[in-house]
Amino acid sequence: MAVTKVSSVLACLALARALEGQQQGALRGRVNATILHSTSEAKRGKRRRSACDCMNWAGVYYDSLAMCGRAEELYFLSKFGFSAAYAATEPIAGLPHRVCNDFLKNFKNDSCIMVDQYPFPADAMTNKQWCYVANDCDTLNGGDYATNTMGFQLGGWNNLASTSNLSWKICDPVADAGSMLMNKSPGELLEMCLKDDISCSRIFRLAYPVVEITWGEAQYLLEGLDAVYTPGASLTTLVDGLTAPTAPFTRMVEVHSTIGDIVKSEQGTILDSPGHGDNFHVIKGREVWEVKRIELGDMAYLGGHFSLEFAVTCVMGCAPSRLGNPENPDHPDLDLETM
């Protein structure tokens, strides 16, 4: 009799476990179906990547799809005769190292960057921006094939057909406007450099055009503009209202005209420093930003914290943003125009 009861109890337990297993299996099936449905919906909502879409810089080098220096990364050297085909695959010193290893290989972004970050003298590539694209892209706008990991010349030495993993294109000011670094604000560039821990000085060089006018030369006009600024007034009206220098001060006339046009355009622009160094000023509209290496810049650089090597500070024409409480009408957003 006892054996019969034990058998009955065991049978009930087995049945309960079987039912529990069926319920869990059904639940897992519903969860998996929901995940698959959500994933398929996300894929349908995501735009399919085009062959001419810019590729992520750090990803290109990490996957060995290109060698830094064999396309346009070191154009500021190759334009003077340095052969990109023989560029060192791993630059180990100086400016090539800072551009390739310290910056581009850590730049987790697919934006277009300047072809020539030191456009002195200006040439056909001045103020043009570029990026890597797939070989299937048929709109290179003057770009070309990049090289494979071996380099074109090695294929030629071995009597082999050269192949390319990627191409590179010149970015179109209209079609690629949203991807061009030159269209980003100084604040957006600063956010990028802090996010990827890359040089906050280098990102401005690779983003904005540069003029051979120093901050000392442009300071008078920009301080005058800041003094007469009134909320709602257009920059064109304010600049045209300033007293312009006259002959025989030809350099002052040139500076006033050039800086005035840059302010009106609201295009972010670098005011170059003597020797084209890494310390300089940036203007965008009436904003003036200072890019300056900190006293402990060597320690920041050697410690691998490249974003801390330079301090970027707005010194004129802007104020830090402060958001209000949308649920409290007594604390609205700060109106920066009245600062």
CSV table of C-alpha atoms in Angstrom, one decimal:
chain,number,residue,atom,x,y,z
A,1,MET,CA,0.0,0.0,0.0
A,2,ALA,CA,2.8,2.4,0.9
A,3,VAL,CA,4.5,1.6,-2.4
A,4,THR,CA,1.4,2.5,-4.3
A,5,LYS,CA,1.1,5.9,-2.6
A,6,VAL,CA,4.7,6.7,-3.3
A,7,SER,CA,4.3,5.8,-6.9
A,8,SER,CA,1.2,8.1,-7.1
A,9,VAL,CA,3.1,10.9,-5.6
A,10,LEU,CA,6.0,10.5,-8.0
A,11,ALA,CA,3.6,10.4,-10.9
A,12,CYS,CA,2.0,13.6,-9.9
A,13,LEU,CA,5.4,15.3,-9.5
A,14,ALA,CA,6.4,14.2,-12.9
A,15,LEU,CA,3.2,15.5,-14.4
A,16,ALA,CA,3.6,18.8,-12.7
A,17,ARG,CA,7.2,19.2,-14.0
A,18,ALA,CA,6.1,18.3,-17.5
A,19,LEU,CA,3.4,20.9,-17.4
A,20,GLU,CA,5.8,23.5,-16.0
A,21,GLY,CA,8.3,22.7,-18.8
A,22,GLN,CA,5.6,23.2,-21.4
A,23,GLN,CA,4.6,26.5,-20.0
A,24,GLN,CA,8.3,27.7,-19.9
A,25,GLY,CA,8.8,26.5,-23.4
A,26,ALA,CA,5.8,28.4,-24.6
A,27,LEU,CA,6.9,31.5,-22.7
A,28,ARG,CA,10.4,31.3,-24.3
A,29,GLY,CA,8.8,30.9,-27.7
A,30,ARG,CA,6.7,34.0,-27.2
A,31,VAL,CA,9.7,36.0,-26.0
A,32,ASN,CA,11.9,34.8,-28.9
A,33,ALA,CA,9.1,35.6,-31.3
A,34,THR,CA,8.8,39.1,-29.8
A,35,ILE,CA,12.6,39.7,-30.1
A,36,LEU,CA,12.6,38.5,-33.7
A,37,HIS,CA,9.7,40.7,-34.5
A,38,SER,CA,11.3,43.7,-32.9
A,39,THR,CA,14.6,43.1,-34.6
A,40,SER,CA,12.9,42.7,-38.0
A,41,GLU,CA,11.0,45.9,-37.4
A,42,ALA,CA,14.2,47.7,-36.5
A,43,LYS,CA,15.9,46.5,-39.6
A,44,ARG,CA,13.0,47.6,-41.8
A,45,GLY,CA,13.1,51.1,-40.2
A,46,LYS,CA,16.9,51.5,-40.6
A,47,ARG,CA,18.1,53.0,-43.8
A,48,ARG,CA,20.2,50.6,-45.9
A,49,ARG,CA,23.8,51.6,-46.1
A,50,SER,CA,24.9,53.1,-49.4
A,51,ALA,CA,28.2,52.3,-51.1
A,52,CYS,CA,29.1,56.0,-51.0
A,53,ASP,CA,28.4,56.4,-47.3
A,54,CYS,CA,31.5,57.4,-45.3
A,55,MET,CA,33.1,54.6,-43.2
A,56,ASN,CA,34.1,54.8,-39.6
A,57,TRP,CA,37.7,55.9,-39.4
A,58,ALA,CA,38.8,53.7,-36.5
A,59,GLY,CA,36.9,50.7,-37.9
A,60,VAL,CA,38.7,51.0,-41.3
A,61,TYR,CA,42.1,50.8,-39.7
A,62,TYR,CA,41.1,48.2,-37.1
A,63,ASP,CA,39.9,45.9,-39.8
A,64,SER,CA,43.1,46.5,-41.9
A,65,LEU,CA,41.0,47.8,-44.8
A,66,ALA,CA,43.5,50.7,-45.3
A,67,MET,CA,46.9,51.8,-44.1
A,68,CYS,CA,47.0,55.3,-42.7
A,69,GLY,CA,49.1,57.5,-44.9
A,70,ARG,CA,48.5,55.7,-48.2
A,71,ALA,CA,45.4,57.7,-49.1
A,72,GLU,CA,45.0,61.4,-48.1
A,73,GLU,CA,45.8,61.3,-44.4
A,74,LEU,CA,49.2,62.8,-44.9
A,75,TYR,CA,48.4,65.0,-47.9
A,76,PHE,CA,50.1,68.0,-46.1
A,77,LEU,CA,53.4,66.0,-46.7
A,78,SER,CA,52.6,64.3,-50.0
A,79,LYS,CA,51.9,67.6,-51.7
A,80,PHE,CA,55.5,68.5,-51.3
A,81,GLY,CA,56.8,65.2,-52.8
A,82,PHE,CA,56.4,62.7,-50.0
A,83,SER,CA,55.1,59.5,-51.8
A,84,ALA,CA,51.9,58.2,-50.2
A,85,ALA,CA,52.7,54.8,-51.8
A,86,TYR,CA,55.7,54.5,-49.6
A,87,ALA,CA,54.2,56.0,-46.4
A,88,ALA,CA,55.2,54.1,-43.3
A,89,THR,CA,52.5,51.6,-42.4
A,90,GLU,CA,53.0,52.5,-38.7
A,91,PRO,CA,54.3,56.0,-38.3
A,92,ILE,CA,56.3,56.0,-35.1
A,93,ALA,CA,57.3,59.7,-34.6
A,94,GLY,CA,56.4,63.3,-35.2
A,95,LEU,CA,53.3,64.7,-36.9
A,96,PRO,CA,52.4,61.5,-38.9
A,97,HIS,CA,52.2,59.6,-35.7
A,98,ARG,CA,50.0,62.2,-34.1
A,99,VAL,CA,47.7,62.2,-37.1
A,100,CYS,CA,47.5,58.5,-37.7
A,101,ASN,CA,48.1,56.6,-34.5
A,102,ASP,CA,46.9,59.1,-31.9
A,103,PHE,CA,44.0,60.6,-33.7
A,104,LEU,CA,42.5,58.7,-36.7
A,105,LYS,CA,42.9,55.2,-35.4
A,106,ASN,CA,40.9,56.3,-32.3
A,107,PHE,CA,38.3,58.4,-34.2
A,108,LYS,CA,35.2,56.4,-33.9
A,109,ASN,CA,33.3,58.5,-36.4
A,110,ASP,CA,32.3,58.5,-40.1
A,111,SER,CA,32.5,62.2,-40.7
A,112,CYS,CA,34.4,63.8,-43.6
A,113,ILE,CA,37.7,65.4,-42.6
A,114,MET,CA,40.0,68.0,-44.3
A,115,VAL,CA,42.2,66.7,-47.0
A,116,ASP,CA,44.9,69.4,-46.2
A,117,GLN,CA,45.0,70.5,-42.6
A,118,TYR,CA,48.0,72.8,-43.4
A,119,PRO,CA,46.9,74.5,-46.7
A,120,PHE,CA,50.0,76.7,-47.1
A,121,PRO,CA,50.2,77.5,-50.0
A,122,ALA,CA,46.6,76.9,-51.1
A,123,ASP,CA,46.0,74.4,-54.0
A,124,ALA,CA,43.2,72.4,-55.6
A,125,MET,CA,42.6,70.4,-52.4
A,126,THR,CA,42.3,73.4,-50.1
A,127,ASN,CA,39.1,73.3,-47.9
A,128,LYS,CA,38.0,70.0,-49.5
A,129,GLN,CA,37.0,67.1,-47.2
A,130,TRP,CA,37.2,63.4,-47.7
A,131,CYS,CA,36.4,59.9,-46.3
A,132,TYR,CA,36.8,56.2,-47.1
A,133,VAL,CA,33.9,54.5,-49.0
A,134,ALA,CA,33.2,51.1,-50.5
A,135,ASN,CA,34.8,50.2,-53.9
A,136,ASP,CA,31.2,50.1,-55.3
A,137,CYS,CA,30.8,53.8,-54.9
A,138,ASP,CA,30.6,55.4,-58.3
A,139,THR,CA,30.6,59.1,-57.1
A,140,LEU,CA,34.1,59.8,-55.9
A,141,ASN,CA,34.0,63.4,-56.9
A,142,GLY,CA,37.7,63.4,-57.8
A,143,GLY,CA,38.7,60.7,-55.3
A,144,ASP,CA,40.4,57.4,-56.2
A,145,TYR,CA,41.1,53.9,-55.1
A,146,ALA,CA,42.9,53.5,-51.8
A,147,THR,CA,45.5,50.8,-51.4
A,148,ASN,CA,45.3,47.3,-50.0
A,149,THR,CA,47.2,46.2,-46.9
A,150,MET,CA,50.2,45.3,-49.0
A,151,GLY,CA,50.3,48.4,-51.0
A,152,PHE,CA,50.1,48.8,-54.8
A,153,GLN,CA,53.8,48.8,-55.3
A,154,LEU,CA,54.3,45.4,-53.7
A,155,GLY,CA,51.8,43.9,-56.1
A,156,GLY,CA,53.8,45.5,-59.0
A,157,TRP,CA,57.1,44.1,-57.7
A,158,ASN,CA,55.7,40.6,-57.6
A,159,ASN,CA,54.0,40.9,-61.0
A,160,LEU,CA,50.6,40.6,-59.4
A,161,ALA,CA,47.4,42.4,-60.1
A,162,SER,CA,46.9,45.2,-57.5
A,163,THR,CA,43.6,45.2,-55.7
A,164,SER,CA,42.1,47.7,-53.4
A,165,ASN,CA,39.9,47.1,-50.3
A,166,LEU,CA,38.4,50.6,-50.3
A,167,SER,CA,38.1,53.8,-52.3
A,168,TRP,CA,38.1,57.4,-51.0
A,169,LYS,CA,35.9,60.2,-52.1
A,170,ILE,CA,35.8,64.0,-51.9
A,171,CYS,CA,32.7,64.8,-49.9
A,172,ASP,CA,30.0,66.9,-51.7
A,173,PRO,CA,29.1,70.1,-49.9
A,174,VAL,CA,25.4,69.5,-50.5
A,175,ALA,CA,24.9,65.7,-50.6
A,176,ASP,CA,27.3,65.1,-47.7
A,177,ALA,CA,26.6,68.3,-45.7
A,178,GLY,CA,25.5,66.5,-42.6
A,179,SER,CA,28.7,64.4,-42.5
A,180,MET,CA,31.2,67.2,-43.0
A,181,LEU,CA,33.1,68.2,-39.9
A,182,MET,CA,33.3,71.8,-41.2
A,183,ASN,CA,29.6,72.1,-40.6
A,184,LYS,CA,29.8,71.1,-36.9
A,185,SER,CA,29.9,73.7,-34.2
A,186,PRO,CA,32.9,74.1,-31.9
A,187,GLY,CA,30.9,72.6,-29.1
A,188,GLU,CA,30.1,69.5,-31.2
A,189,LEU,CA,33.7,69.0,-32.1
A,190,LEU,CA,34.7,69.3,-28.5
A,191,GLU,CA,32.2,66.7,-27.5
A,192,MET,CA,33.6,64.3,-30.2
A,193,CYS,CA,37.2,64.7,-29.0
A,194,LEU,CA,36.2,64.1,-25.4
A,195,LYS,CA,34.1,61.1,-26.3
A,196,ASP,CA,36.9,59.3,-28.2
A,197,ASP,CA,39.7,60.7,-26.1
A,198,ILE,CA,41.5,62.3,-29.1
A,199,SER,CA,43.3,65.6,-29.5
A,200,CYS,CA,40.9,68.6,-29.2
A,201,SER,CA,43.5,70.6,-31.2
A,202,ARG,CA,43.8,68.1,-34.1
A,203,ILE,CA,40.0,67.8,-34.5
A,204,PHE,CA,39.7,71.6,-35.3
A,205,ARG,CA,42.6,71.3,-37.8
A,206,LEU,CA,40.8,68.4,-39.5
A,207,ALA,CA,37.4,70.2,-39.4
A,208,TYR,CA,37.7,73.9,-40.2
A,209,PRO,CA,39.4,76.0,-42.9
A,210,VAL,CA,42.3,78.2,-41.8
A,211,VAL,CA,43.5,81.7,-42.6
A,212,GLU,CA,46.9,83.2,-42.1
A,213,ILE,CA,45.6,85.8,-39.8
A,214,THR,CA,46.6,85.7,-36.1
A,215,TRP,CA,44.3,86.4,-33.2
A,216,GLY,CA,46.3,89.6,-32.4
A,217,GLU,CA,45.4,90.9,-35.9
A,218,ALA,CA,41.7,89.9,-35.7
A,219,GLN,CA,41.2,90.9,-32.1
A,220,TYR,CA,40.3,94.5,-32.7
A,221,LEU,CA,37.4,93.8,-35.0
A,222,LEU,CA,36.0,90.9,-32.9
A,223,GLU,CA,36.2,92.9,-29.7
A,224,GLY,CA,34.4,95.8,-31.5
A,225,LEU,CA,31.8,93.4,-32.7
A,226,ASP,CA,31.2,92.1,-29.2
A,227,ALA,CA,30.9,95.6,-27.8
A,228,VAL,CA,28.1,96.7,-30.2
A,229,TYR,CA,26.2,93.4,-30.2
A,230,THR,CA,22.5,93.6,-29.6
A,231,PRO,CA,20.1,90.7,-29.5
A,232,GLY,CA,18.3,90.2,-32.8
A,233,ALA,CA,20.8,92.2,-34.9
A,234,SER,CA,22.2,90.4,-37.9
A,235,LEU,CA,26.0,89.9,-38.0
A,236,THR,CA,26.1,91.5,-41.5
A,237,THR,CA,24.5,94.7,-40.1
A,238,LEU,CA,26.9,94.7,-37.1
A,239,VAL,CA,30.0,94.1,-39.1
A,240,ASP,CA,29.1,96.7,-41.8
A,241,GLY,CA,28.5,99.2,-39.0
A,242,LEU,CA,32.1,99.0,-37.7
A,243,THR,CA,34.6,101.6,-38.7
A,244,ALA,CA,36.9,100.1,-41.2
A,245,PRO,CA,40.6,101.0,-41.4
A,246,THR,CA,41.8,102.9,-44.4
A,247,ALA,CA,45.0,103.3,-46.5
A,248,PRO,CA,47.9,103.3,-46.0
A,249,PHE,CA,47.3,100.5,-43.5
A,250,THR,CA,46.9,97.9,-46.2
A,251,ARG,CA,47.3,94.8,-43.9
A,252,MET,CA,44.7,96.2,-41.5
A,253,VAL,CA,42.3,96.7,-44.4
A,254,GLU,CA,42.9,93.2,-45.6
A,255,VAL,CA,42.4,91.7,-42.2
A,256,HIS,CA,39.2,93.7,-41.6
A,257,SER,CA,37.7,92.6,-44.9
A,258,THR,CA,38.7,88.9,-44.5
A,259,ILE,CA,37.6,88.5,-40.9
A,260,GLY,CA,34.4,90.5,-41.6
A,261,ASP,CA,33.4,88.1,-44.4
A,262,ILE,CA,34.2,85.1,-42.2
A,263,VAL,CA,32.0,86.4,-39.4
A,264,LYS,CA,29.1,87.0,-41.7
A,265,SER,CA,29.4,83.5,-43.2
A,266,GLU,CA,29.3,81.9,-39.7
A,267,GLN,CA,31.7,79.3,-41.0
A,268,GLY,CA,34.0,78.0,-38.2
A,269,THR,CA,37.5,79.1,-39.1
A,270,ILE,CA,41.0,78.8,-37.5
A,271,LEU,CA,43.1,81.9,-37.0
A,272,ASP,CA,46.5,80.4,-37.5
A,273,SER,CA,49.4,80.8,-35.1
A,274,PRO,CA,53.0,81.5,-36.1
A,275,GLY,CA,54.6,78.3,-37.3
A,276,HIS,CA,51.2,76.7,-37.8
A,277,GLY,CA,51.4,75.3,-34.2
A,278,ASP,CA,48.7,73.5,-32.2
A,279,ASN,CA,47.8,76.6,-30.1
A,280,PHE,CA,45.4,78.9,-32.0
A,281,HIS,CA,42.0,80.7,-31.9
A,282,VAL,CA,38.8,79.6,-33.7
A,283,ILE,CA,36.0,82.0,-34.7
A,284,LYS,CA,32.4,81.1,-35.7
A,285,GLY,CA,30.1,84.0,-36.1
A,286,ARG,CA,30.8,86.3,-33.2
A,287,GLU,CA,32.1,83.4,-31.1
A,288,VAL,CA,35.8,83.2,-30.3
A,289,TRP,CA,37.4,80.0,-28.9
A,290,GLU,CA,40.9,79.5,-27.7
A,291,VAL,CA,42.7,76.2,-28.2
A,292,LYS,CA,45.7,76.1,-25.8
A,293,ARG,CA,48.0,73.3,-24.6
A,294,ILE,CA,47.9,72.9,-20.8
A,295,GLU,CA,51.0,73.2,-18.6
A,296,LEU,CA,50.9,69.4,-18.0
A,297,GLY,CA,50.3,68.6,-21.6
A,298,ASP,CA,53.3,66.3,-21.8
A,299,MET,CA,51.9,64.2,-18.9
A,300,ALA,CA,48.4,64.1,-20.5
A,301,TYR,CA,49.9,63.0,-23.8
A,302,LEU,CA,52.3,60.4,-22.4
A,303,GLY,CA,49.5,59.1,-20.2
A,304,GLY,CA,47.5,58.4,-23.3
A,305,HIS,CA,44.7,60.9,-22.4
A,306,PHE,CA,45.0,62.9,-25.7
A,307,SER,CA,41.7,64.8,-25.1
A,308,LEU,CA,43.2,66.4,-21.9
A,309,GLU,CA,46.4,67.7,-23.7
A,310,PHE,CA,44.6,70.9,-24.9
A,311,ALA,CA,42.0,73.1,-23.2
A,312,VAL,CA,39.3,74.6,-25.5
A,313,THR,CA,37.6,77.6,-24.0
A,314,CYS,CA,35.1,80.1,-25.4
A,315,VAL,CA,36.5,83.5,-24.6
A,316,MET,CA,34.1,85.8,-26.4
A,317,GLY,CA,30.6,85.8,-27.8
A,318,CYS,CA,29.1,82.7,-26.2
A,319,ALA,CA,27.8,81.5,-22.8
A,320,PRO,CA,27.4,78.0,-21.3
A,321,SER,CA,23.9,76.6,-21.9
A,322,ARG,CA,21.5,76.1,-19.0
A,323,LEU,CA,18.3,74.2,-19.4
A,324,GLY,CA,15.2,75.0,-17.5
A,325,ASN,CA,12.6,72.8,-16.0
A,326,PRO,CA,9.9,72.0,-18.6
A,327,GLU,CA,7.5,71.1,-15.8
A,328,ASN,CA,8.0,74.4,-14.0
A,329,PRO,CA,7.0,77.6,-15.9
A,330,ASP,CA,8.9,79.7,-13.4
A,331,HIS,CA,12.2,78.2,-14.5
A,332,PRO,CA,12.3,78.5,-18.3
A,333,ASP,CA,15.3,77.8,-20.6
A,334,LEU,CA,18.0,80.5,-20.5
A,335,ASP,CA,17.8,83.0,-23.3
A,336,LEU,CA,21.4,83.1,-24.5
A,337,GLU,CA,20.6,86.1,-26.8
A,338,THR,CA,20.2,88.4,-23.8
A,339,MET,CA,23.5,87.5,-22.2
